Coordinates of C-alpha atoms in Angstrom, one line a residue:
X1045 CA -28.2 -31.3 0.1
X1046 CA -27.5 -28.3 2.2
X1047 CA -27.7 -24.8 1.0
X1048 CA -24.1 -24.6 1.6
X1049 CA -23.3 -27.9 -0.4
X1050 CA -25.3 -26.0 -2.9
X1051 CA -23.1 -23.2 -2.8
X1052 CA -20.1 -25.1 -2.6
X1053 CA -21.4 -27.0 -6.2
X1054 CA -22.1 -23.9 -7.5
X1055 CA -18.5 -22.7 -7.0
X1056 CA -16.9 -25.5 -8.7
X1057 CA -19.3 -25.3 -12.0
X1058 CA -18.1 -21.7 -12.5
X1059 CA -14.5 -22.9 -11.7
X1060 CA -14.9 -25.8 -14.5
X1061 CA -16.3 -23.1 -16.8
X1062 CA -13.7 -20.6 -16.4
X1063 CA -11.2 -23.5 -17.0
X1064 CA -12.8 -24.6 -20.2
X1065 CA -12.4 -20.6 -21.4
X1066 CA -9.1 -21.0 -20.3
X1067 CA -8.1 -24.5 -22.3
X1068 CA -9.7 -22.8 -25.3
X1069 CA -7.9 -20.0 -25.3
X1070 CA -10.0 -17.7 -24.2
X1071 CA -8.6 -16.8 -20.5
X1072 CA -8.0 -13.4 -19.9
X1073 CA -9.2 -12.2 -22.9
X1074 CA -12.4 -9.3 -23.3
X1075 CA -14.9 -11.9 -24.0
X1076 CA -14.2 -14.5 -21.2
X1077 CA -16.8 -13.0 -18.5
X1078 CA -18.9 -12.6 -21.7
X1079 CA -18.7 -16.3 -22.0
X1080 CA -19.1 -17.4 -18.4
X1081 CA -21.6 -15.0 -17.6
X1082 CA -24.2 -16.0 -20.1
X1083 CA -23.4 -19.8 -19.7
X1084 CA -24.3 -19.3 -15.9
X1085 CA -27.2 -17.8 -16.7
X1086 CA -28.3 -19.9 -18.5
X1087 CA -27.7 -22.6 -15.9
X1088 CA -30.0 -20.5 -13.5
X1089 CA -32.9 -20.0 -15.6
X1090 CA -32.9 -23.8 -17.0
X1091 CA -32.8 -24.9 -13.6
X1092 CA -35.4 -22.4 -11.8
X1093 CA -37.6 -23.3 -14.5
X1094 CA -37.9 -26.8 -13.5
X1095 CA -37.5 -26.2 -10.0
X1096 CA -40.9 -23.5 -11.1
X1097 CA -42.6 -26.3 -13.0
X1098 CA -42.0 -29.1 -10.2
X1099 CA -43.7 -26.7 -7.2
X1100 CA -46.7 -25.6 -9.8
X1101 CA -49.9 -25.7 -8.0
X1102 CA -51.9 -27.5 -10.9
X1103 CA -50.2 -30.5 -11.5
X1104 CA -52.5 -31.3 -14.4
X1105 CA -50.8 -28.7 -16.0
X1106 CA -48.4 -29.7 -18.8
X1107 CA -45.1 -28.3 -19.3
X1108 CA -45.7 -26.3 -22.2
X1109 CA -48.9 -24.9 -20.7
X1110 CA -46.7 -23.9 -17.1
X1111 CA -44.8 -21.7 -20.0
X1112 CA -47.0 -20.3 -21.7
X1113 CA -48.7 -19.0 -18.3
X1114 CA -45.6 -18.8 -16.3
X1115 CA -45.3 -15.0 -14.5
X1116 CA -41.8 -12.9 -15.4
X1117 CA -39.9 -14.7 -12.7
X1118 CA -39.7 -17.9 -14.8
X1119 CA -37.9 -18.0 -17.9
X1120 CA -39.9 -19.3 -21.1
X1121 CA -38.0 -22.2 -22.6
X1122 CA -39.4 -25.0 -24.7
X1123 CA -38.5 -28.3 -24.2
X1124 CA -35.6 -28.4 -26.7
X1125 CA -34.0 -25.8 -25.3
X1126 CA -33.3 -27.3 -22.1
X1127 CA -29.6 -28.5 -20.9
X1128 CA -30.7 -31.8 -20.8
X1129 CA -32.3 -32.3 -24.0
X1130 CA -29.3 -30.4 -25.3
X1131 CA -27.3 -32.7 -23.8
X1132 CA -28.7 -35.5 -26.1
X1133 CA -27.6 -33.8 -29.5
X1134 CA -24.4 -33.0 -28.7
X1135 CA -23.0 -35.6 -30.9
X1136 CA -25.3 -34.5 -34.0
X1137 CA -23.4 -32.6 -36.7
X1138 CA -22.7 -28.8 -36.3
X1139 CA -23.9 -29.2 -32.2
X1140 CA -22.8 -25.5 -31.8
X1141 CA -25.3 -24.0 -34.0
X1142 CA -27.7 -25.6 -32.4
X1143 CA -26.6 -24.7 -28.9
X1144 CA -26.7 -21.2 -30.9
X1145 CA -30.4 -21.3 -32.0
X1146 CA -31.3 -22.4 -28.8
X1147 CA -29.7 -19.1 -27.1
X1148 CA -31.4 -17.1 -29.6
X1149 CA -35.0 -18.6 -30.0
X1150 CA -35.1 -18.5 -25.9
X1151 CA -33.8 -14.5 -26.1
X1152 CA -37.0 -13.7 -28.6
X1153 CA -39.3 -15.7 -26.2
X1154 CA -38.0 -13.6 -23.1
X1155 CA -36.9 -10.3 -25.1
X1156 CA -39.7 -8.4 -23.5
X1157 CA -38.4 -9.1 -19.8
X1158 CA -34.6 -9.6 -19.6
X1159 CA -33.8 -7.4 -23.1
X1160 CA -32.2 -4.2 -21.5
X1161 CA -31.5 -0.6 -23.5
X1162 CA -28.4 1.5 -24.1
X1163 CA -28.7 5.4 -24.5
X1164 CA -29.5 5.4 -28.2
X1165 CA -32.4 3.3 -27.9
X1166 CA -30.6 -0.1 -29.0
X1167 CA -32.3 -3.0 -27.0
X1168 CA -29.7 -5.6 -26.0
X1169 CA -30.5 -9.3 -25.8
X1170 CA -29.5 -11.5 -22.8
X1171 CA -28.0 -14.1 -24.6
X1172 CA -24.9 -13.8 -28.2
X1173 CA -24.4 -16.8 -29.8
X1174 CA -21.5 -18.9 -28.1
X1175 CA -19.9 -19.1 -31.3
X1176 CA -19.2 -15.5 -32.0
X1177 CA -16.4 -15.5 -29.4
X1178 CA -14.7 -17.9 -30.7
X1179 CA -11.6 -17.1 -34.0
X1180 CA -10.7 -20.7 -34.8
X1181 CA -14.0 -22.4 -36.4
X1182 CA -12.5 -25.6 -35.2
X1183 CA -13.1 -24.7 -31.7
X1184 CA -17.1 -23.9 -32.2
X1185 CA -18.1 -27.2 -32.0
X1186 CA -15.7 -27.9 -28.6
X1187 CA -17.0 -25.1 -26.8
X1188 CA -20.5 -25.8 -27.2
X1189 CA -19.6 -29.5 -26.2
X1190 CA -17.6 -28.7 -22.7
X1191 CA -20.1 -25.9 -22.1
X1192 CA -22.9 -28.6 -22.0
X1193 CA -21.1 -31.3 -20.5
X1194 CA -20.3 -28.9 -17.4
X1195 CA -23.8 -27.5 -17.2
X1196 CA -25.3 -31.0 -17.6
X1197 CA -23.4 -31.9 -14.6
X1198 CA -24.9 -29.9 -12.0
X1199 CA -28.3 -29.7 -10.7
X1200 CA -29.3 -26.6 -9.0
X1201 CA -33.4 -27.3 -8.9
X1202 CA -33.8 -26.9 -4.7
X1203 CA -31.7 -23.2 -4.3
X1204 CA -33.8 -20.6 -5.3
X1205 CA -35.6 -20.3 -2.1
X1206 CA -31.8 -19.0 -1.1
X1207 CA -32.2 -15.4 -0.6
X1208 CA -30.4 -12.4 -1.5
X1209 CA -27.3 -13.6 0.9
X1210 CA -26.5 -16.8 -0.8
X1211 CA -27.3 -15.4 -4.3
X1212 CA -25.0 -12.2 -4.0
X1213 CA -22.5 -14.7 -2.5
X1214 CA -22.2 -16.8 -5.8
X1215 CA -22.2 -13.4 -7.2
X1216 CA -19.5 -12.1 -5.6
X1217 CA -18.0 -15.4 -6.7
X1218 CA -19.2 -15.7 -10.2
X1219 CA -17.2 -12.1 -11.2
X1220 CA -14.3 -11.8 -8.7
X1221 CA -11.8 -12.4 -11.3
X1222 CA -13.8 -9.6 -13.4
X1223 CA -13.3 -6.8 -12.1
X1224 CA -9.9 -5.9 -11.2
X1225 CA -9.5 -2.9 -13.7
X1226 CA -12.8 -1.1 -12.1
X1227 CA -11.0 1.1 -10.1
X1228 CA -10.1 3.3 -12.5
X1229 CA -12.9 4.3 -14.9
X1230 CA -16.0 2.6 -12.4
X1231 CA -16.5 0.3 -9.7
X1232 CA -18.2 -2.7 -10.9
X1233 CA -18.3 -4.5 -7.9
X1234 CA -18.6 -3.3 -4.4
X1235 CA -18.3 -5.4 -1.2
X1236 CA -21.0 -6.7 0.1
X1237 CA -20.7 -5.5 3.7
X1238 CA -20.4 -2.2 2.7
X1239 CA -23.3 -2.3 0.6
X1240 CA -25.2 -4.0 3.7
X1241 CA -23.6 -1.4 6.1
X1242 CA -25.4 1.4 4.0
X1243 CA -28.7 0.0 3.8
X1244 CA -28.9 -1.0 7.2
X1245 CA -28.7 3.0 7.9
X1246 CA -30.0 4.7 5.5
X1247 CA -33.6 2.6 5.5
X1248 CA -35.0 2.8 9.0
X1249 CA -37.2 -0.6 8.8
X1250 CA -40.4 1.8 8.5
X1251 CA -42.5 -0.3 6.4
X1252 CA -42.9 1.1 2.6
X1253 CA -44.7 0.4 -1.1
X1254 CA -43.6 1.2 -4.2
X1255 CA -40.4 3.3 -3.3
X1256 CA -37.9 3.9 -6.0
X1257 CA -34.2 3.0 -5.5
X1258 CA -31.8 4.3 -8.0
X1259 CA -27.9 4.5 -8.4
X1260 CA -26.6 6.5 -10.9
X1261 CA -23.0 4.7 -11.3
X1262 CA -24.8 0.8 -10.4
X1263 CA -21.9 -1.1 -11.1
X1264 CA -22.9 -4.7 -10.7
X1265 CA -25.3 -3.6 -8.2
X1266 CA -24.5 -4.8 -5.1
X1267 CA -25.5 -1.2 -3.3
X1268 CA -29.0 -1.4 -4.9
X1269 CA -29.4 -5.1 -4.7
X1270 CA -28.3 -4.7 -0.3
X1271 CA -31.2 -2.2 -0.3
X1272 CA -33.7 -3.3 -2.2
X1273 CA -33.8 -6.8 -0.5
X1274 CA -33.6 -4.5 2.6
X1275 CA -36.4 -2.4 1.9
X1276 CA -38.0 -5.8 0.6
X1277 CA -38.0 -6.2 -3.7
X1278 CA -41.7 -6.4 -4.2
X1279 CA -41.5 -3.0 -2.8
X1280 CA -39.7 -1.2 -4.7
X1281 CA -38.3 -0.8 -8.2
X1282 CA -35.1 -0.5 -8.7
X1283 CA -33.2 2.8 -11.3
X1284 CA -29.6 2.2 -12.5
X1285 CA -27.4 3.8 -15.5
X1286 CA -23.9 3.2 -15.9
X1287 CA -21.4 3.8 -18.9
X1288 CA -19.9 0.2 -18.5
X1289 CA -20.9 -2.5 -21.1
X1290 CA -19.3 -5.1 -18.4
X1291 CA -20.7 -3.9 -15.2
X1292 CA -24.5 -3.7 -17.0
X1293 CA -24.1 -7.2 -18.3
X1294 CA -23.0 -8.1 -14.3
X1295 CA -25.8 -6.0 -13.3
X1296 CA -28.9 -7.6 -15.3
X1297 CA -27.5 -11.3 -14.2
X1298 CA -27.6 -9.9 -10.0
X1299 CA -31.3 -8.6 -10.6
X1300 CA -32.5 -12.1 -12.3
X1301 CA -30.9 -14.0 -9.6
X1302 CA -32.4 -12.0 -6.6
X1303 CA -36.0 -11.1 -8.5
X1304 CA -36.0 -7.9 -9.4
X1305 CA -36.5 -8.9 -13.4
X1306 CA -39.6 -6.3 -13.2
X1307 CA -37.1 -3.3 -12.8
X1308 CA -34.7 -4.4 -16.0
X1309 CA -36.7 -1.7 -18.1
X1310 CA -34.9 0.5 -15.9
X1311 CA -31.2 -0.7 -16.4
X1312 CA -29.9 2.1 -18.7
X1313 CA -26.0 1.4 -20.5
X1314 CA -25.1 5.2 -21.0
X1315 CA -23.0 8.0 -19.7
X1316 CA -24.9 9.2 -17.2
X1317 CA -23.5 13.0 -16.4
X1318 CA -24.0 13.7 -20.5
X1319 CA -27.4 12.2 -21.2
X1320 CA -29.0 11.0 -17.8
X1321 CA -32.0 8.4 -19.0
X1322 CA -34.6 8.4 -16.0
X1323 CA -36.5 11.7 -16.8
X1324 CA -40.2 12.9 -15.8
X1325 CA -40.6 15.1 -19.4
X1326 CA -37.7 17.5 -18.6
X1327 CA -36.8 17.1 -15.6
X1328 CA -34.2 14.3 -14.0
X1329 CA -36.3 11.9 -12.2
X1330 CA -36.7 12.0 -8.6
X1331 CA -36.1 9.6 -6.6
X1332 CA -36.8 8.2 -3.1
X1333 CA -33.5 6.6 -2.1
X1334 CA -30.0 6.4 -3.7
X1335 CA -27.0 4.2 -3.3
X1336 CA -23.9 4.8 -5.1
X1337 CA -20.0 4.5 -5.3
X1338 CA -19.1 6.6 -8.4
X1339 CA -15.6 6.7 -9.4
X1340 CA -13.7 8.9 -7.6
X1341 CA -10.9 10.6 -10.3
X1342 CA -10.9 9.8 -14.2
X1343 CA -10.4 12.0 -17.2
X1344 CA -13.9 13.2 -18.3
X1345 CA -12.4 16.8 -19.7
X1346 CA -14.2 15.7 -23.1
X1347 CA -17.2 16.4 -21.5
X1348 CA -16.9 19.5 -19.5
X1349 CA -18.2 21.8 -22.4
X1350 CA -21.4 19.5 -22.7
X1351 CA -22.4 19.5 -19.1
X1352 CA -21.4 23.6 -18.2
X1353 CA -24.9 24.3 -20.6
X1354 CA -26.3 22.5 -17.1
X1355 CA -29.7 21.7 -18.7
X1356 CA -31.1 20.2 -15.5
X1357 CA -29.6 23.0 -13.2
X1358 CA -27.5 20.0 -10.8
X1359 CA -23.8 21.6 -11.0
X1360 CA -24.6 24.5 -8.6
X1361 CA -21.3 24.2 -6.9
X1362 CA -20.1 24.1 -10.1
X1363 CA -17.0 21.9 -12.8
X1364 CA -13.7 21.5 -12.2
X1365 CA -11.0 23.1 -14.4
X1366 CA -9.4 21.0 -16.9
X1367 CA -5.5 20.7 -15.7
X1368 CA -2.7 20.5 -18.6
X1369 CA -1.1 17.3 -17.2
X1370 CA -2.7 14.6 -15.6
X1371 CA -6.4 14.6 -16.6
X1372 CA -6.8 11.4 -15.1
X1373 CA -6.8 12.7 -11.5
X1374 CA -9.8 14.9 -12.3
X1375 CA -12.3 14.5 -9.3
X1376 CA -15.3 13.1 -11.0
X1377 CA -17.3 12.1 -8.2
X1378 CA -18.1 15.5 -7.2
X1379 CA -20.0 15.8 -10.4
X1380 CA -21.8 12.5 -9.9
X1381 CA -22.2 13.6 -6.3
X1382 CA -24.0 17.3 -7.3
X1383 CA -25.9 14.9 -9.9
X1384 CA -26.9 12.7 -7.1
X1385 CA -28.4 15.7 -5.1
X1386 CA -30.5 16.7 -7.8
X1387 CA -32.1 13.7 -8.2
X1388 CA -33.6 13.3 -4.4
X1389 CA -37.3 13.7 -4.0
X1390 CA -38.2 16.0 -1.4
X1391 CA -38.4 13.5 0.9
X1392 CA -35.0 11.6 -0.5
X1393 CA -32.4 10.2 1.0
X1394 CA -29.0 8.8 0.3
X1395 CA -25.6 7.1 0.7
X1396 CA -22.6 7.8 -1.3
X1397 CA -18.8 6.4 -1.0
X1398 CA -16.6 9.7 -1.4
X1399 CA -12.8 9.7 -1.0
X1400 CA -11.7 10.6 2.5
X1401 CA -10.2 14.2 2.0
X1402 CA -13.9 15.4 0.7
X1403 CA -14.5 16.0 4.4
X1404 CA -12.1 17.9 5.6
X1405 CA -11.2 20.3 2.2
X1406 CA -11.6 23.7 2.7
X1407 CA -12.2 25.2 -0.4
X1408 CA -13.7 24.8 -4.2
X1409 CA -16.4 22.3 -5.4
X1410 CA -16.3 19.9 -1.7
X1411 CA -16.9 22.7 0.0
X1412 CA -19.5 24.3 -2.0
X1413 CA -21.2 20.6 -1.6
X1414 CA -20.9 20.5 2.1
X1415 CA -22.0 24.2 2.4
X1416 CA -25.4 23.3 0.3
X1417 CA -26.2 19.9 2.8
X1418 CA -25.2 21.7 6.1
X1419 CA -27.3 25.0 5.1
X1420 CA -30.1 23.3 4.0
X1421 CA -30.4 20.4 6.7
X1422 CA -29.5 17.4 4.5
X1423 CA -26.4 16.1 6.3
X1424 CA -26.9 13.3 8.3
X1425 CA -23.7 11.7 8.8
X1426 CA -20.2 10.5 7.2
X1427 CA -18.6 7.6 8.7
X1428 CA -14.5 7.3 7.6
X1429 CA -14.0 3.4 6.8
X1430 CA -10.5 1.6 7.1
X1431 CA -8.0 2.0 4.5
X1432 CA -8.1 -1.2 1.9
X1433 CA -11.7 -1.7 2.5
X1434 CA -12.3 -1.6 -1.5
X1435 CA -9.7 -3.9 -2.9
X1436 CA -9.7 -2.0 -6.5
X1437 CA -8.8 1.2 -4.6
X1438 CA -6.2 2.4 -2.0
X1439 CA -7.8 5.7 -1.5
X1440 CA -9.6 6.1 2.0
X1441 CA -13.0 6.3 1.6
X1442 CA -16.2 7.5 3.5
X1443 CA -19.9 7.2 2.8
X1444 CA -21.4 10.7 3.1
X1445 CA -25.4 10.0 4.8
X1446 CA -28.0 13.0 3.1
X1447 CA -31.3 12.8 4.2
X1448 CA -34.2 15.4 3.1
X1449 CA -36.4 14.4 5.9
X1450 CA -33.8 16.2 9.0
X1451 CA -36.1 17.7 11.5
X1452 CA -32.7 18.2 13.9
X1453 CA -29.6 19.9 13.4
X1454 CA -27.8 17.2 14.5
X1455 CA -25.3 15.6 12.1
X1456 CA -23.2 12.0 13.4
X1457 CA -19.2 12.2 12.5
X1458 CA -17.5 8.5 13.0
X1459 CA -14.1 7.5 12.7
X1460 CA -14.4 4.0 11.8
X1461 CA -10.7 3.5 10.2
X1462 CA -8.9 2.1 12.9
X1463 CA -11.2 -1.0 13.1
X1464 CA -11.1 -4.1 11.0
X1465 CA -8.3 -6.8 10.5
X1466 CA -5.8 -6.7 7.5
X1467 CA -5.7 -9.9 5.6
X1468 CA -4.2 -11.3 2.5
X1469 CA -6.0 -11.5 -0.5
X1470 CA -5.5 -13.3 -4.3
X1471 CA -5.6 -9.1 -5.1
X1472 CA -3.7 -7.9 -2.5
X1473 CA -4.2 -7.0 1.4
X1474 CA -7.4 -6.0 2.2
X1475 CA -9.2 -4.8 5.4
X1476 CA -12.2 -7.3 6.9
X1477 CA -14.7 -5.9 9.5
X1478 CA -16.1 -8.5 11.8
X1479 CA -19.5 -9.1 12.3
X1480 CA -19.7 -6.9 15.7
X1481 CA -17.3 -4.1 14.3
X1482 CA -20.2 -4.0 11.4
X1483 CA -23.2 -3.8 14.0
X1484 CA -21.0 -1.4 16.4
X1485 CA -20.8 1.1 13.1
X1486 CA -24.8 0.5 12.8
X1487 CA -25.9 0.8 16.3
X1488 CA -23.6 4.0 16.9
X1489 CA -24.3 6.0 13.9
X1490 CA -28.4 5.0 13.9
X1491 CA -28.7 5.5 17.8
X1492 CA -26.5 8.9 17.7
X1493 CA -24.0 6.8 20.4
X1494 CA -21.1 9.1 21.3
X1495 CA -17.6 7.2 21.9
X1496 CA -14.2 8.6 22.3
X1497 CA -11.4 8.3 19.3
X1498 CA -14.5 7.2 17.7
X1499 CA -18.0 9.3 17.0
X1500 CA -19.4 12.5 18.0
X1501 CA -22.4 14.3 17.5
X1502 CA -22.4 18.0 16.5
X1503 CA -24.7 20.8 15.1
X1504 CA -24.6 22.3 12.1
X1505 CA -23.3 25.4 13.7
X1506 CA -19.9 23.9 14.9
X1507 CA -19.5 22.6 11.1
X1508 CA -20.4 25.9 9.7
X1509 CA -17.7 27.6 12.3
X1510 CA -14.9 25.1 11.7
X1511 CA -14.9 26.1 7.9
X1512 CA -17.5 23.4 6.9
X1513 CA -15.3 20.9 7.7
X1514 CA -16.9 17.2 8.7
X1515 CA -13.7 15.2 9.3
X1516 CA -14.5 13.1 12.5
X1517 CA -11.1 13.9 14.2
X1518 CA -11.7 17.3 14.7
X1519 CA -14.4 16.6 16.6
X1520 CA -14.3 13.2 18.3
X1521 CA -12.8 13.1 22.1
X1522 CA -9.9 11.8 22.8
X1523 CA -9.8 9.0 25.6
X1524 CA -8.3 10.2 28.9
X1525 CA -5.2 7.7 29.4
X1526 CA -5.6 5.4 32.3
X1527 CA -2.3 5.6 34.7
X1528 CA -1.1 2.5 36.4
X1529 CA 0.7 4.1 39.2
X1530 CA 0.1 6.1 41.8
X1531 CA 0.6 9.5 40.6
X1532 CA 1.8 11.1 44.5
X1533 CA 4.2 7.8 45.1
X1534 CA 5.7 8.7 41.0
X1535 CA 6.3 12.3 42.2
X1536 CA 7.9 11.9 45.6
X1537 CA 10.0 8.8 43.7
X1538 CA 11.1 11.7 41.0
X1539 CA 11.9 14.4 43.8
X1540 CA 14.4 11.9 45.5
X1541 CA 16.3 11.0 41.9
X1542 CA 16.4 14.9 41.7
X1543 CA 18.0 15.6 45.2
X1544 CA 20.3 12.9 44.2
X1545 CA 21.7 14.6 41.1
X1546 CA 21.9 17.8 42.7
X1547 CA 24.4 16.0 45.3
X1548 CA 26.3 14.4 42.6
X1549 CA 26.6 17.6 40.4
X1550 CA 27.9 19.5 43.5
X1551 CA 30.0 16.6 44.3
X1552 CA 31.5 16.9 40.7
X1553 CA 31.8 20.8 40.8
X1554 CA 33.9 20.4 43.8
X1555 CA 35.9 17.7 42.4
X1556 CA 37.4 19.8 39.4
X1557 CA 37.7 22.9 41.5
X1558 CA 40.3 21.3 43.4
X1559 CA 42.2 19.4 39.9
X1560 CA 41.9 23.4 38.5
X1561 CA 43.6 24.5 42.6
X1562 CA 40.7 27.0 42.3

């Protein structure tokens, strides 16, 4: 079977799962991705345990010896715990609690790898019981049964030599019904493209150990997850926080399906502007290279008074004022982007999705942002991406480029919103960039290639006399308009239609002289 028949199987196991959620009356409901999430993880690490265990170089080696021995890439599971063996006692009595036990005896084997922590310290397991998300007791028993009979189904044991673009494809498939409300309070899912547009630029393929990667509003991680497997994931480790129960649950399945288990220590659930986990002592952690698409307006007014102490000096252009009506257009993401440029290392860099009007405003906390980057040498770039690009938002947005390593002045502006097709999604229109629009943004902006109506390259100088403004269109040429006529044949053409109007207004004149006997 082809990778692609694979993914295609794959598809229709989460479809059948999200169809028995929905028959038992749990569609739509706050523990439906709860439900399908763990269930396909589970799935995974059943199956890429046997796929492990089959490919072990001693073949001597019993099962529970591969186990006991097996690195953090491969789940521990004993033998009753696996779907098939499961899928034997599904007709003994009380099947769900057994289905339960397994969940739970396999989360203590494994609590040490895929357990991650909230801000108060609480350590949260991979795996609930299935049963807890069901109200009717009569329905325990069913769920467990259909959950089992769809996972028995499928045999996934040849993917996992996949990669990160098939994997964050069934991701992107797995939680695409998930994440519709993210727009508001956090972004839990990002396209892939655009995630993939920002590594591509912001690591320059010189080889590297041991970097640290680190988004401060991760989401589901597609932005780390496109950099790490850029930068390559068994060199670097990865850094996330994010407020969102949902998005962290999203986030620890992406990193065990692309094998970055050894940085799930470092997945944080916490708010972080008021209590930032990854600290050295002190002081915020720094950190070589950060990804992040923080949400752009929500009401966080309940927590101005908290960050204005400023106890790890990041707000130096400073908080905005709490308004008296609508609290939910307050512009957090310059908080999370003054947060974001505290925590570089000196020789950090980063990419951050910012609405559109950040570039050009002339006054208040944008500018004060801009002023610090351009005056110290950190601006690399901003490229304006189509409208629609983010399906959860209609804002137009731009990914802002800082780099602490400038040795030029030189900062690339592109105007990228005109390319793209519109198309018709299940969540509304949405913008698609083709595969040479993406490399044409690339090449252009990593290059310094100067286009018309499109990019420009210009010192820090111009931006510091033009009011700190970076919005491209001040600055990009326009194209010269290419005439298809001859412009002396046009002329002598519009001379002649002139001469003739002159003789027909004198013509005229004359003619009502003579009515008026003048």
């Amino acid at each position: 079977m082809s990778i692609q028949e694979y993914l295609d199987k794959m598809k229709e196991m989460i479809d059948e799962l999200k169809a028995m959620s929905t028959a038992l009356g749990l569609g739509n409901t706050g523990d439906e991705y709860k439900i399908i999430g763990e269930l396909f993880t589970y799935k995974f690490l059943n199956d890429k345990l046997l796929y492990d265990f089959e490919n072990r170089e001693d073949k001597d080696e019993d099962f529970d010896e591969f186990v006991e021995f097996a690195g953090i890439y491969t789940a521990k599971m004993k033998k009753e715990h696996l779907i098939d063996n499961l899928f034997q006692k599904q007709n003994e009595d009380d099947f769900h609690k057994i289905f339960d036990n397994a969940f739970e005896e396999v989360n203590e084997l494994n609590k040490d790898i895929y357990n991650i922590e909230t801000a108060s310290g609480k350590k949260k397991p991979l795996f609930e019981k299935l049963s807890v998300y069901i109200r009717d007791e009569g329905k325990e028993v069913e769920l467990a049964k259909r959950a089992i009979n769809i996972l028995a189904k499928y045999k996934f044991n040849n993917i996992y030599d996949g990669g990160f673009d098939y994997f964050s494809t069934v991701f992107e498939y797995l939680i695409k019904d998930y994440n519709k409300d993210s727009g508001k309070y956090a972004e839990y899912f990002t396209p892939l493209f655009a995630g993939n547009i920002m590594a591509d630029i912001l690591y320059n393929d010189t080889p590297v150990s041991n970097v640290s990667v680190y988004d401060p509003a991760a989401g589901s991680g597609t932005l780390i997850l496109a950099l790490a497997n850029k930068i390559g994931t068994d060199k670097c480790t990865i850094y996330s926080q994010d407020i969102s129960q949902k998005s962290t649950q999203f986030l620890r399945i992406n990193l065990i399906l692309n094998k970055l288990v050894h940085s799930l220590p470092n997945v944080i659930e916490g708010n972080t502007l008021t209590k930032p986990e990854h600290k050295d002592g002190d002081e915020l952690k720094k950190f070589d290279f950060i990804v992040s698409n923080p949400p752009f307006k929500m009401d966080f007014s309940n927590m101005i008074e908290n960050l204005k102490a400023n106890k790890y000096n990041r707000f130096f252009a400073g908080l905005p004022n709490i308004p008296k009506k609508d609290k939910n257009g307050m512009a957090v993401y310059e908080t999370f982007l003054q947060h974001i440029i505290a925590s570089l290392s000196k020789k950090g860099k980063a990419s951050v999705v910012v609405p559109t009007g950040f570039a050009s405003a002339s006054s208040g906390i944008p500018k004060k942002i801009k002023k610090k980057l351009i005056d110290e040498n950190m601006l690399r770039g901003i490229i304006h991406m189509p409208s629609n690009i983010f399906a959860t938002t209609g804002t137009s947005v731009s990914i802002l480029f800082i780099d602490k390593t400038k040795t030029d002045d030189r900062v690339m502006l592109m105007d990228a919103s005109n390319l793209g097709t519109k198309v018709k999604l299940d969540d509304g229109q949405r913008t698609i960039l083709s595969d040479d629009e993406r490399t044409k943004i690339v090449t252009f902006f990593k290059e310094g290639k100067v286009e018309a109506e499109f990019s420009a390259i210009v010192s820090n100088n111009e931006i510091k006399e033009s009011g700190y403004s970076i919005q491209a269109g001040q600055y990009v040429e326009l194209k010269e308009e290419e005439l298809d006529f001859d412009i002396n044949e046009r002329l002598s053409e519009l001379s002649l239609a002139l001469k003739q109007q002159i003789e027909q207004s004198k013509d005229l004149n004359k003619k009502l002289l003579d009515i008026l006997g003048v």
